Every structure is written in structure tokens, then in C-alpha cells.
PDB file of C-alpha atoms and ligand atoms in Angstrom:
ATOM      1  CA  ALA A   1    -123.608  12.567 116.547  1.00 73.00           C
ATOM      2  CA  THR A   2    -127.141  11.239 116.303  1.00 75.00           C
ATOM      3  CA  PHE A   3    -127.884   7.658 115.372  1.00 78.00           C
ATOM      4  CA  ALA A   4    -131.088   6.200 113.956  1.00 78.00           C
ATOM      5  CA  LEU A   5    -131.939   2.595 114.688  1.00 80.00           C
ATOM      6  CA  ARG A   6    -132.994   0.737 111.557  1.00 79.00           C
ATOM      7  CA  VAL A   7    -134.662  -2.684 111.869  1.00 78.00           C
ATOM      8  CA  THR A   8    -134.768  -4.882 108.746  1.00 78.00           C
ATOM      9  CA  PRO A   9    -136.676  -8.189 108.740  1.00 76.00           C
ATOM     10  CA  ILE A  10    -134.684 -11.129 107.392  1.00 77.00           C
ATOM     11  CA  ASN A  11    -136.486 -14.204 106.137  1.00 75.00           C
ATOM     12  CA  GLY A  12    -133.808 -16.644 105.103  1.00 70.00           C
ATOM     13  CA  VAL A  13    -134.125 -20.403 104.702  1.00 67.00           C
ATOM     14  CA  GLU A  14    -132.012 -21.243 107.703  1.00 69.00           C
ATOM     15  CA  PHE A  15    -132.575 -18.106 109.662  1.00 71.00           C
ATOM     16  CA  GLN A  16    -135.438 -15.827 110.472  1.00 76.00           C
ATOM     17  CA  GLY A  17    -135.156 -12.657 112.460  1.00 80.00           C
ATOM     18  CA  VAL A  18    -134.319  -9.010 112.262  1.00 79.00           C
ATOM     19  CA  LEU A  19    -131.184  -7.109 111.514  1.00 81.00           C
ATOM     20  CA  ALA A  20    -130.694  -4.019 113.627  1.00 81.00           C
ATOM     21  CA  THR A  21    -128.286  -1.399 112.307  1.00 83.00           C
ATOM     22  CA  PHE A  22    -127.324   2.008 113.522  1.00 82.00           C
ATOM     23  CA  GLU A  23    -127.055   4.771 110.988  1.00 80.00           C
ATOM     24  CA  ASP A  24    -125.393   8.128 111.597  1.00 80.00           C
ATOM     25  CA  VAL A  25    -128.021  10.734 110.698  1.00 77.00           C
ATOM     26  CA  SER A  26    -126.219  13.761 112.158  1.00 78.00           C
ATOM     27  CA  PRO A  27    -125.539  15.457 108.774  1.00 76.00           C
ATOM     28  CA  MET A  28    -129.262  15.422 107.969  1.00 75.00           C
ATOM     29  CA  GLU A  29    -130.077  16.751 111.424  1.00 76.00           C
ATOM     30  CA  ASP A  30    -127.516  19.510 110.907  1.00 82.00           C
ATOM     31  CA  ILE A  31    -129.216  20.594 107.685  1.00 83.00           C
ATOM     32  CA  GLY A  32    -132.583  20.655 109.428  1.00 84.00           C
ATOM     33  CA  GLN A  33    -131.119  22.688 112.258  1.00 85.00           C
ATOM     34  CA  MET A  34    -129.389  25.075 109.834  1.00 84.00           C
ATOM     35  CA  ARG A  35    -132.671  25.666 108.029  1.00 86.00           C
ATOM     36  CA  ARG A  36    -134.461  26.396 111.301  1.00 88.00           C
ATOM     37  CA  ASP A  37    -131.679  28.764 112.385  1.00 88.00           C
ATOM     38  CA  PHE A  38    -131.859  30.544 109.049  1.00 89.00           C
ATOM     39  CA  VAL A  39    -135.625  31.065 109.245  1.00 90.00           C
ATOM     40  CA  ALA A  40    -135.273  32.302 112.829  1.00 91.00           C
ATOM     41  CA  ASN A  41    -132.513  34.717 111.779  1.00 90.00           C
ATOM     42  CA  VAL A  42    -134.471  36.083 108.824  1.00 92.00           C
ATOM     43  CA  SER A  43    -137.552  36.580 110.987  1.00 92.00           C
ATOM     44  CA  HIS A  44    -135.529  38.383 113.609  1.00 90.00           C
ATOM     45  CA  GLU A  45    -133.774  40.602 111.057  1.00 90.00           C
ATOM     46  CA  LEU A  46    -137.087  41.561 109.457  1.00 92.00           C
ATOM     47  CA  ARG A  47    -138.901  42.039 112.705  1.00 92.00           C
ATOM     48  CA  THR A  48    -136.473  44.632 114.089  1.00 89.00           C
ATOM     49  CA  PRO A  49    -137.128  47.295 111.405  1.00 91.00           C
ATOM     50  CA  LEU A  50    -140.783  46.299 111.200  1.00 93.00           C
ATOM     51  CA  THR A  51    -141.299  46.894 114.927  1.00 94.00           C
ATOM     52  CA  ALA A  52    -139.670  50.303 114.586  1.00 92.00           C
ATOM     53  CA  LEU A  53    -141.905  51.170 111.626  1.00 94.00           C
ATOM     54  CA  LEU A  54    -145.089  50.171 113.450  1.00 95.00           C
ATOM     55  CA  GLY A  55    -144.010  52.109 116.520  1.00 94.00           C
ATOM     56  CA  PHE A  56    -143.446  55.280 114.527  1.00 94.00           C
ATOM     57  CA  ILE A  57    -146.712  54.939 112.652  1.00 94.00           C
ATOM     58  CA  GLU A  58    -148.514  54.752 115.969  1.00 93.00           C
ATOM     59  CA  THR A  59    -146.676  57.805 117.277  1.00 92.00           C
ATOM     60  CA  LEU A  60    -147.449  59.743 114.104  1.00 92.00           C
ATOM     61  CA  ARG A  61    -151.125  58.908 114.430  1.00 93.00           C
ATOM     62  CA  GLY A  62    -151.209  59.846 118.099  1.00 90.00           C
ATOM     63  CA  PRO A  63    -148.848  62.023 120.166  1.00 84.00           C
ATOM     64  CA  ALA A  64    -146.912  63.505 117.222  1.00 84.00           C
ATOM     65  CA  LYS A  65    -149.949  64.161 115.022  1.00 87.00           C
ATOM     66  CA  ASP A  66    -149.643  67.930 115.005  1.00 90.00           C
ATOM     67  CA  ASP A  67    -145.886  68.228 115.475  1.00 90.00           C
ATOM     68  CA  ALA A  68    -144.375  68.973 112.063  1.00 90.00           C
ATOM     69  CA  ARG A  69    -140.767  68.704 113.239  1.00 91.00           C
ATOM     70  CA  ALA A  70    -141.282  65.364 114.940  1.00 90.00           C
ATOM     71  CA  ARG A  71    -143.088  64.129 111.849  1.00 91.00           C
ATOM     72  CA  ASP A  72    -140.154  64.972 109.585  1.00 92.00           C
ATOM     73  CA  ARG A  73    -137.697  63.334 111.928  1.00 92.00           C
ATOM     74  CA  PHE A  74    -139.785  60.171 112.306  1.00 93.00           C
ATOM     75  CA  LEU A  75    -140.354  59.903 108.577  1.00 94.00           C
ATOM     76  CA  GLY A  76    -136.576  60.053 108.116  1.00 94.00           C
ATOM     77  CA  ILE A  77    -136.077  57.178 110.555  1.00 93.00           C
ATOM     78  CA  MET A  78    -138.883  55.216 108.911  1.00 94.00           C
ATOM     79  CA  GLU A  79    -137.204  55.633 105.560  1.00 95.00           C
ATOM     80  CA  THR A  80    -133.937  54.277 106.967  1.00 92.00           C
ATOM     81  CA  GLU A  81    -135.708  51.254 108.428  1.00 92.00           C
ATOM     82  CA  ALA A  82    -137.651  50.564 105.235  1.00 94.00           C
ATOM     83  CA  THR A  83    -134.421  50.844 103.234  1.00 93.00           C
ATOM     84  CA  ARG A  84    -132.836  48.315 105.575  1.00 91.00           C
ATOM     85  CA  MET A  85    -135.690  45.861 104.987  1.00 94.00           C
ATOM     86  CA  ASN A  86    -135.442  46.427 101.279  1.00 94.00           C
ATOM     87  CA  ARG A  87    -131.725  45.660 101.287  1.00 93.00           C
ATOM     88  CA  LEU A  88    -132.278  42.538 103.341  1.00 94.00           C
ATOM     89  CA  VAL A  89    -134.937  41.206 100.964  1.00 95.00           C
ATOM     90  CA  HIS A  90    -132.693  42.041  98.015  1.00 94.00           C
ATOM     91  CA  ASP A  91    -129.760  40.144  99.566  1.00 95.00           C
ATOM     92  CA  LEU A  92    -131.962  37.180 100.478  1.00 95.00           C
ATOM     93  CA  LEU A  93    -133.149  36.945  96.874  1.00 95.00           C
ATOM     94  CA  SER A  94    -129.548  37.176  95.605  1.00 94.00           C
ATOM     95  CA  LEU A  95    -128.481  34.436  97.992  1.00 95.00           C
ATOM     96  CA  SER A  96    -131.329  32.183  96.980  1.00 94.00           C
ATOM     97  CA  ARG A  97    -130.640  32.752  93.269  1.00 93.00           C
ATOM     98  CA  VAL A  98    -126.917  32.122  93.698  1.00 94.00           C
ATOM     99  CA  GLU A  99    -127.582  28.940  95.669  1.00 92.00           C
ATOM    100  CA  SER A 100    -129.955  27.552  93.080  1.00 92.00           C
ATOM    101  CA  GLU A 101    -127.449  28.223  90.291  1.00 92.00           C
ATOM    102  CA  GLU A 102    -124.433  26.893  92.152  1.00 90.00           C
ATOM    103  CA  ARG A 103    -124.270  23.678  90.121  1.00 90.00           C
ATOM    104  CA  ILE A 104    -124.655  25.385  86.759  1.00 92.00           C
ATOM    105  CA  ARG A 105    -121.321  26.291  85.214  1.00 92.00           C
ATOM    106  CA  PRO A 106    -121.123  29.967  84.280  1.00 94.00           C
ATOM    107  CA  GLY A 107    -120.279  30.341  80.609  1.00 92.00           C
ATOM    108  CA  GLN A 108    -119.675  34.000  79.774  1.00 96.00           C
ATOM    109  CA  GLN A 109    -116.207  35.132  78.705  1.00 97.00           C
ATOM    110  CA  ILE A 110    -115.181  37.741  81.257  1.00 97.00           C
ATOM    111  CA  ASP A 111    -112.134  39.973  81.453  1.00 98.00           C
ATOM    112  CA  VAL A 112    -111.400  40.062  85.182  1.00 98.00           C
ATOM    113  CA  VAL A 113    -109.150  43.115  84.860  1.00 98.00           C
ATOM    114  CA  ALA A 114    -111.892  45.208  83.234  1.00 98.00           C
ATOM    115  CA  LYS A 115    -114.481  43.891  85.689  1.00 98.00           C
ATOM    116  CA  VAL A 116    -112.394  44.869  88.731  1.00 98.00           C
ATOM    117  CA  GLN A 117    -111.681  48.253  87.172  1.00 97.00           C
ATOM    118  CA  SER A 118    -115.326  49.087  86.526  1.00 97.00           C
ATOM    119  CA  THR A 119    -116.397  47.873  89.977  1.00 97.00           C
ATOM    120  CA  ALA A 120    -113.764  49.971  91.723  1.00 97.00           C
ATOM    121  CA  LYS A 121    -114.739  52.997  89.671  1.00 96.00           C
ATOM    122  CA  ALA A 122    -118.381  52.649  90.679  1.00 97.00           C
ATOM    123  CA  LEU A 123    -117.371  52.548  94.355  1.00 97.00           C
ATOM    124  CA  GLY A 124    -114.980  55.490  94.095  1.00 95.00           C
ATOM    125  CA  PRO A 125    -117.478  58.053  95.455  1.00 96.00           C
ATOM    126  CA  ILE A 126    -118.212  55.923  98.576  1.00 94.00           C
ATOM    127  CA  ALA A 127    -114.486  55.733  99.306  1.00 95.00           C
ATOM    128  CA  GLU A 128    -114.134  59.459  98.712  1.00 94.00           C
ATOM    129  CA  ASP A 129    -116.826  60.156 101.277  1.00 93.00           C
ATOM    130  CA  LYS A 130    -114.611  58.415 103.820  1.00 92.00           C
ATOM    131  CA  GLY A 131    -111.566  60.348 102.717  1.00 93.00           C
ATOM    132  CA  ILE A 132    -109.816  57.359 101.158  1.00 94.00           C
ATOM    133  CA  ALA A 133    -109.239  56.030  97.650  1.00 95.00           C
ATOM    134  CA  VAL A 134    -109.421  52.643  95.979  1.00 96.00           C
ATOM    135  CA  GLN A 135    -105.978  52.088  94.458  1.00 97.00           C
ATOM    136  CA  LEU A 136    -105.752  49.593  91.618  1.00 98.00           C
ATOM    137  CA  PHE A 137    -102.728  47.471  90.691  1.00 98.00           C
ATOM    138  CA  LEU A 138    -103.702  45.849  87.423  1.00 98.00           C
ATOM    139  CA  PRO A 139    -101.830  44.019  84.668  1.00 98.00           C
ATOM    140  CA  GLU A 140    -101.916  45.644  81.237  1.00 96.00           C
ATOM    141  CA  GLU A 141    -103.310  42.622  79.438  1.00 96.00           C
ATOM    142  CA  PRO A 142    -106.855  41.332  79.895  1.00 97.00           C
ATOM    143  CA  ILE A 143    -107.289  38.121  81.883  1.00 97.00           C
ATOM    144  CA  MET A 144    -110.159  35.996  80.601  1.00 97.00           C
ATOM    145  CA  ILE A 145    -112.190  33.491  82.579  1.00 97.00           C
ATOM    146  CA  SER A 146    -115.488  31.660  82.119  1.00 96.00           C
ATOM    147  CA  GLY A 147    -117.790  33.350  84.536  1.00 97.00           C
ATOM    148  CA  ASP A 148    -121.016  35.124  85.277  1.00 97.00           C
ATOM    149  CA  SER A 149    -120.675  38.832  84.686  1.00 97.00           C
ATOM    150  CA  ASP A 150    -123.254  40.062  87.223  1.00 96.00           C
ATOM    151  CA  GLN A 151    -122.115  37.651  89.890  1.00 97.00           C
ATOM    152  CA  LEU A 152    -118.448  38.599  89.575  1.00 98.00           C
ATOM    153  CA  TYR A 153    -119.477  42.228  89.774  1.00 97.00           C
ATOM    154  CA  GLN A 154    -121.254  41.348  93.005  1.00 97.00           C
ATOM    155  CA  VAL A 155    -118.194  39.585  94.456  1.00 98.00           C
ATOM    156  CA  PHE A 156    -115.872  42.511  93.760  1.00 98.00           C
ATOM    157  CA  THR A 157    -118.488  45.029  94.920  1.00 97.00           C
ATOM    158  CA  ASN A 158    -119.057  43.255  98.236  1.00 97.00           C
ATOM    159  CA  LEU A 159    -115.349  42.856  98.979  1.00 98.00           C
ATOM    160  CA  ILE A 160    -114.350  46.386  98.013  1.00 97.00           C
ATOM    161  CA  GLU A 161    -117.370  47.868  99.776  1.00 95.00           C
ATOM    162  CA  ASN A 162    -116.504  45.955 102.960  1.00 95.00           C
ATOM    163  CA  ALA A 163    -112.902  47.147 102.709  1.00 96.00           C
ATOM    164  CA  ILE A 164    -114.155  50.729 102.480  1.00 95.00           C
ATOM    165  CA  LYS A 165    -116.764  50.266 105.237  1.00 92.00           C
ATOM    166  CA  TYR A 166    -114.607  48.439 107.748  1.00 91.00           C
ATOM    167  CA  GLY A 167    -111.287  49.863 106.623  1.00 87.00           C
ATOM    168  CA  GLY A 168    -112.467  53.231 107.874  1.00 78.00           C
ATOM    169  CA  SER A 169    -110.109  56.098 107.427  1.00 78.00           C
ATOM    170  CA  GLY A 170    -107.103  53.884 108.185  1.00 80.00           C
ATOM    171  CA  GLY A 171    -105.762  54.240 104.666  1.00 90.00           C
ATOM    172  CA  ASP A 172    -106.476  53.485 101.036  1.00 95.00           C
ATOM    173  CA  VAL A 173    -107.945  50.222  99.825  1.00 97.00           C
ATOM    174  CA  HIS A 174    -105.567  48.318  97.537  1.00 97.00           C
ATOM    175  CA  VAL A 175    -106.929  46.000  94.866  1.00 98.00           C
ATOM    176  CA  THR A 176    -104.399  43.855  93.026  1.00 98.00           C
ATOM    177  CA  VAL A 177    -105.056  41.516  90.115  1.00 98.00           C
ATOM    178  CA  THR A 178    -102.392  38.899  89.305  1.00 98.00           C
ATOM    179  CA  ARG A 179    -102.232  36.350  86.524  1.00 97.00           C
ATOM    180  CA  LEU A 180    -100.991  32.964  87.761  1.00 96.00           C
ATOM    181  CA  GLU A 181     -99.650  30.278  85.439  1.00 95.00           C
ATOM    182  CA  ARG A 182    -100.499  27.621  87.979  1.00 93.00           C
ATOM    183  CA  ASP A 183    -102.177  27.898  91.316  1.00 92.00           C
ATOM    184  CA  PRO A 184    -102.271  24.905  93.647  1.00 90.00           C
ATOM    185  CA  THR A 185    -105.606  25.841  95.233  1.00 87.00           C
ATOM    186  CA  VAL A 186    -107.468  25.683  91.916  1.00 87.00           C
ATOM    187  CA  ARG A 187    -105.006  23.216  90.359  1.00 88.00           C
ATOM    188  CA  GLY A 188    -104.177  25.065  87.182  1.00 92.00           C
ATOM    189  CA  PRO A 189    -103.969  28.480  85.510  1.00 96.00           C
ATOM    190  CA  ALA A 190    -105.682  31.098  87.609  1.00 97.00           C
ATOM    191  CA  VAL A 191    -106.245  34.753  88.361  1.00 98.00           C
ATOM    192  CA  ARG A 192    -105.889  36.169  91.848  1.00 98.00           C
ATOM    193  CA  ILE A 193    -107.669  39.241  93.176  1.00 98.00           C
ATOM    194  CA  ASP A 194    -106.473  40.700  96.495  1.00 98.00           C
ATOM    195  CA  VAL A 195    -108.585  43.309  98.272  1.00 98.00           C
ATOM    196  CA  ARG A 196    -106.618  44.824 101.090  1.00 97.00           C
ATOM    197  CA  ASP A 197    -107.675  47.387 103.660  1.00 96.00           C
ATOM    198  CA  HIS A 198    -105.884  49.118 106.497  1.00 94.00           C
ATOM    199  CA  GLY A 199    -108.687  49.080 109.007  1.00 93.00           C
ATOM    200  CA  GLN A 200    -109.161  47.520 112.413  1.00 91.00           C
ATOM    201  CA  GLY A 201    -108.720  43.996 111.160  1.00 94.00           C
ATOM    202  CA  ILE A 202    -110.578  40.915 112.351  1.00 94.00           C
ATOM    203  CA  ASP A 203    -109.771  38.744 115.338  1.00 93.00           C
ATOM    204  CA  PRO A 204    -108.636  35.371 113.883  1.00 92.00           C
ATOM    205  CA  ILE A 205    -111.263  33.488 115.912  1.00 93.00           C
ATOM    206  CA  HIS A 206    -113.988  35.039 113.737  1.00 94.00           C
ATOM    207  CA  ILE A 207    -112.392  34.350 110.360  1.00 95.00           C
ATOM    208  CA  PRO A 208    -113.674  30.781 109.793  1.00 94.00           C
ATOM    209  CA  ARG A 209    -117.264  31.923 110.395  1.00 95.00           C
ATOM    210  CA  LEU A 210    -117.331  35.157 108.368  1.00 95.00           C
ATOM    211  CA  THR A 211    -118.957  33.562 105.316  1.00 96.00           C
ATOM    212  CA  GLU A 212    -121.859  32.170 107.359  1.00 94.00           C
ATOM    213  CA  ARG A 213    -125.181  33.891 106.759  1.00 93.00           C
ATOM    214  CA  PHE A 214    -125.821  36.668 109.262  1.00 92.00           C
ATOM    215  CA  TYR A 215    -122.480  36.204 110.995  1.00 92.00           C
ATOM    216  CA  ARG A 216    -121.085  39.567 112.022  1.00 91.00           C
ATOM    217  CA  VAL A 217    -118.173  40.417 114.280  1.00 90.00           C
ATOM    218  CA  ASP A 218    -120.000  43.447 115.623  1.00 87.00           C
ATOM    219  CA  SER A 219    -123.667  43.380 114.676  1.00 82.00           C
ATOM    220  CA  HIS A 220    -124.356  46.876 115.919  1.00 83.00           C
ATOM    221  CA  ARG A 221    -121.579  48.301 113.769  1.00 80.00           C
ATOM    222  CA  SER A 222    -122.600  46.246 110.741  1.00 81.00           C
ATOM    223  CA  ARG A 223    -126.197  47.487 111.022  1.00 79.00           C
ATOM    224  CA  GLU A 224    -125.022  51.071 111.453  1.00 80.00           C
ATOM    225  CA  MET A 225    -123.145  50.673 108.185  1.00 81.00           C
ATOM    226  CA  GLY A 226    -126.234  49.305 106.499  1.00 80.00           C
ATOM    227  CA  GLY A 227    -124.918  45.741 106.382  1.00 86.00           C
ATOM    228  CA  THR A 228    -127.207  42.714 106.195  1.00 91.00           C
ATOM    229  CA  GLY A 229    -124.638  40.097 107.242  1.00 93.00           C
ATOM    230  CA  LEU A 230    -125.261  38.242 103.973  1.00 96.00           C
ATOM    231  CA  GLY A 231    -122.589  39.798 101.744  1.00 96.00           C
ATOM    232  CA  LEU A 232    -119.801  37.312 102.366  1.00 97.00           C
ATOM    233  CA  ALA A 233    -122.192  34.341 102.256  1.00 96.00           C
ATOM    234  CA  ILE A 234    -123.208  35.475  98.758  1.00 97.00           C
ATOM    235  CA  VAL A 235    -119.541  35.978  97.814  1.00 98.00           C
ATOM    236  CA  LYS A 236    -118.666  32.469  98.983  1.00 97.00           C
ATOM    237  CA  HIS A 237    -121.444  30.822  96.938  1.00 96.00           C
ATOM    238  CA  ILE A 238    -120.520  32.740  93.789  1.00 97.00           C
ATOM    239  CA  ILE A 239    -116.858  31.791  94.156  1.00 97.00           C
ATOM    240  CA  ASN A 240    -117.858  28.138  94.654  1.00 96.00           C
ATOM    241  CA  ARG A 241    -119.904  28.303  91.474  1.00 96.00           C
ATOM    242  CA  HIS A 242    -116.789  29.551  89.672  1.00 96.00           C
ATOM    243  CA  ARG A 243    -114.736  26.703  91.207  1.00 95.00           C
ATOM    244  CA  GLY A 244    -112.580  29.282  92.944  1.00 96.00           C
ATOM    245  CA  ARG A 245    -111.288  29.868  96.470  1.00 97.00           C
ATOM    246  CA  LEU A 246    -111.650  32.626  99.052  1.00 97.00           C
ATOM    247  CA  LYS A 247    -108.911  33.240 101.581  1.00 97.00           C
ATOM    248  CA  ILE A 248    -109.192  35.731 104.444  1.00 97.00           C
ATOM    249  CA  GLU A 249    -106.131  37.002 106.273  1.00 97.00           C
ATOM    250  CA  SER A 250    -106.250  39.614 108.971  1.00 95.00           C
ATOM    251  CA  ALA A 251    -104.359  40.995 111.906  1.00 92.00           C
ATOM    252  CA  LEU A 252    -105.990  43.133 114.560  1.00 91.00           C
ATOM    253  CA  GLY A 253    -105.021  46.743 114.164  1.00 89.00           C
ATOM    254  CA  GLN A 254    -103.413  46.175 110.774  1.00 91.00           C
ATOM    255  CA  GLY A 255    -106.235  45.491 108.378  1.00 94.00           C
ATOM    256  CA  SER A 256    -107.458  42.571 106.306  1.00 96.00           C
ATOM    257  CA  THR A 257    -106.830  40.971 102.940  1.00 97.00           C
ATOM    258  CA  PHE A 258    -109.552  39.057 101.117  1.00 98.00           C
ATOM    259  CA  THR A 259    -108.064  36.951  98.322  1.00 98.00           C
ATOM    260  CA  VAL A 260    -110.153  35.407  95.561  1.00 98.00           C
ATOM    261  CA  THR A 261    -108.523  32.851  93.280  1.00 98.00           C
ATOM    262  CA  LEU A 262    -110.459  31.876  90.148  1.00 98.00           C
ATOM    263  CA  PRO A 263    -109.511  29.258  87.568  1.00 97.00           C
ATOM    264  CA  ARG A 264    -108.758  30.563  84.025  1.00 95.00           C
ATOM    265  CA  ASN A 265    -109.899  28.768  80.938  1.00 76.00           C
TER     266      ASN A 265
HETATM  267  P1  LIG B 301    -122.168  42.918 106.492  1.00 61.72           P
HETATM  268  O1  LIG B 301    -123.395  43.175 105.721  1.00 61.72           O
HETATM  269  O2  LIG B 301    -122.369  42.896 107.963  1.00 61.72           O
HETATM  270  O3  LIG B 301    -121.011  43.760 106.059  1.00 61.72           O
HETATM  271  P2  LIG B 301    -120.712  40.642 105.352  1.00 61.72           P
HETATM  272  O4  LIG B 301    -121.192  39.245 105.144  1.00 61.72           O
HETATM  273  O5  LIG B 301    -120.278  41.398 104.155  1.00 61.72           O
HETATM  274  O6  LIG B 301    -121.868  41.366 106.150  1.00 61.72           O
HETATM  275  O7  LIG B 301    -119.516  40.584 106.392  1.00 61.72           O
HETATM  276  C1  LIG B 301    -119.679  39.844 107.589  1.00 61.72           C
HETATM  277  C2  LIG B 301    -118.882  40.480 108.717  1.00 61.72           C
HETATM  278  O8  LIG B 301    -117.479  40.342 108.448  1.00 61.72           O
HETATM  279  C3  LIG B 301    -119.088  41.969 108.895  1.00 61.72           C
HETATM  280  O9  LIG B 301    -120.204  42.240 109.714  1.00 61.72           O
HETATM  281  C4  LIG B 301    -117.793  42.408 109.544  1.00 61.72           C
HETATM  282  O10 LIG B 301    -117.863  42.175 110.940  1.00 61.72           O
HETATM  283  C5  LIG B 301    -116.764  41.432 108.966  1.00 61.72           C
HETATM  284  N1  LIG B 301    -115.959  42.025 107.856  1.00 61.72           N
HETATM  285  C6  LIG B 301    -116.158  41.856 106.531  1.00 61.72           C
HETATM  286  N2  LIG B 301    -115.222  42.490 105.808  1.00 61.72           N
HETATM  287  C7  LIG B 301    -114.392  43.079 106.697  1.00 61.72           C
HETATM  288  C8  LIG B 301    -113.214  43.892 106.595  1.00 61.72           C
HETATM  289  N3  LIG B 301    -112.700  44.226 105.392  1.00 61.72           N
HETATM  290  N4  LIG B 301    -112.624  44.315 107.748  1.00 61.72           N
HETATM  291  C9  LIG B 301    -113.145  43.982 108.950  1.00 61.72           C
HETATM  292  N5  LIG B 301    -114.243  43.225 109.125  1.00 61.72           N
HETATM  293  C10 LIG B 301    -114.865  42.776 108.016  1.00 61.72           C
END
């Protein structure tokens, strides 16, 4: 903890002097430190692809100028790097938008069942490429909540996409939607969405930090998969805005379950 010394002059009738108090300013320091870390992280994440791009431009101007095959290969790599930067900027903008809206209550009437269904359908081809399927276990009736349509789409997309990415070919991804009459974590009627994969799982020591910006268990692997390390941070903020909860359970070698609980109206 960090303490600031505050000196207040006192001019009473019977007493004149100063009052010295100590004030715990560690939370403010933490926020300052977090902001500095964030800026450093963003700069680092942007600089990596940028350095690669500049390097290839130089090579294309010089040694590889007349080599058509090298040119094609380098342009392919440059496209990958530029796409990575694009995705990062896109995720940073999403995060900033979500953060600024966190205190505004979302007011659209959303059917969670239909939303999960359409999200899973859109991700079907990505799962297919990996030789797995997204299996849905949905109730027949709609389940309505007050929410933000685009943001909920983003939550389900990020979780299902992660399950496909990190679940590998270990088995299908299971998405279950359950209507709850009363859930203690949101203190009332709720809807629960479980996204379960059968991948490598996550060592429990990492779980509390997964929703931090840029936190990755294996940064090389995440980058290979086109990840920015911001997906779960965005998910967490959106769920907070919806007054919901995110729970992560995982066992190494057995896969992971990400559970979102959202209050119903
Ligand atoms: P990324 O863009 O790296 O996927 P996320 O914020 O979505 O970033 O996830 C953070 C990290 O959490 C990932 O890099 C990965 O290490 C881990 N992770 C997320 N989902 C899963 C999952 N279903 N199985 C295993 N690890 C996961």
C-alpha cells in the first residue's frame, strides 16, 4: 500500500497547529499503473506486426525486387500482419465502446435462445474446418432479457469461437441454454448459457486472470490463431453491463466450460 501525507492547518481559538493524516492512495496508484501497462501492451502489440511490415517493405524494395516468387510470399505475410493489426484496432475500439457504455442499462428485448442459435450457425463453418460441430441444447420457448443485441452476439461469438479455437479436434462444442427461476448469483430469474469444449483445458492458476486485457495462457498459440488477447476482457465488460456473471471451469486435458448467467426481466 502507498500512503500520502496530508497536512491540514488548524486555527482554533485554543489551539493552533497542523493536523497530519495519512491517506491510503494505493487504489489510485493501481489505476495509474494499469493505464500505463495497457498503453505499453497496446504499443507492443502494434509494434510487432508493424516491424514485420516495414522489414518486408524494405526487402521488397531491395534484395527481392526482381524475385516474383519471393514477392508473392512476402505480400502474403504482409497481408496476415496487416489483418492482425486491423483485428487489434477493431477489438480495442470494441473494448473502449463497451467500457464507456458499461453504466448505461441496455434496453432491447432479446430472445437469448434465438441469439445463441444464430451465433452458433454463423460459426458453423469455422467449426467444420476443424472437423468438429457446435451442438446446441436449447429450450423450445424463447427466453427474453433486456439486453444489447450486438453486444450479446459478441459475447456468444467470442466464447464459441474460443471453444472452437482452443478446443481443437478434441470433440464437439456443446452450447446449452437453461431457463432458471431463481439464480443466487444474479439474485432472481435468470438464463444460463454454458459453452463447453473438449480441448486441452486451462491450468487453474490462469483462470482468475483470463479476463484481463492481453492475458493469454500461451501467447504464441493465441497469435497463431489470430487472437488479440482482448476477447474475454470484452466479454467480461458486456456481461457486467448486463448485470450478469461469468464463471470459468476447466480441467487440464478435459476441456473448459464458460458459463454466462444473465438476469431475466
Ligand atoms: P485470444 O484472442 O488470445 O483468444 P481471449 O481474451 O479470448 O484472447 O482469451 C484469453 C486466453 O484465454 C487465450 O489466449 C487462451 O489462452 C485462453 N482461453 C480462452 N478460451 C479458452 C478455451 N475455451 N480453452 C482453453 N483456453 C482458452
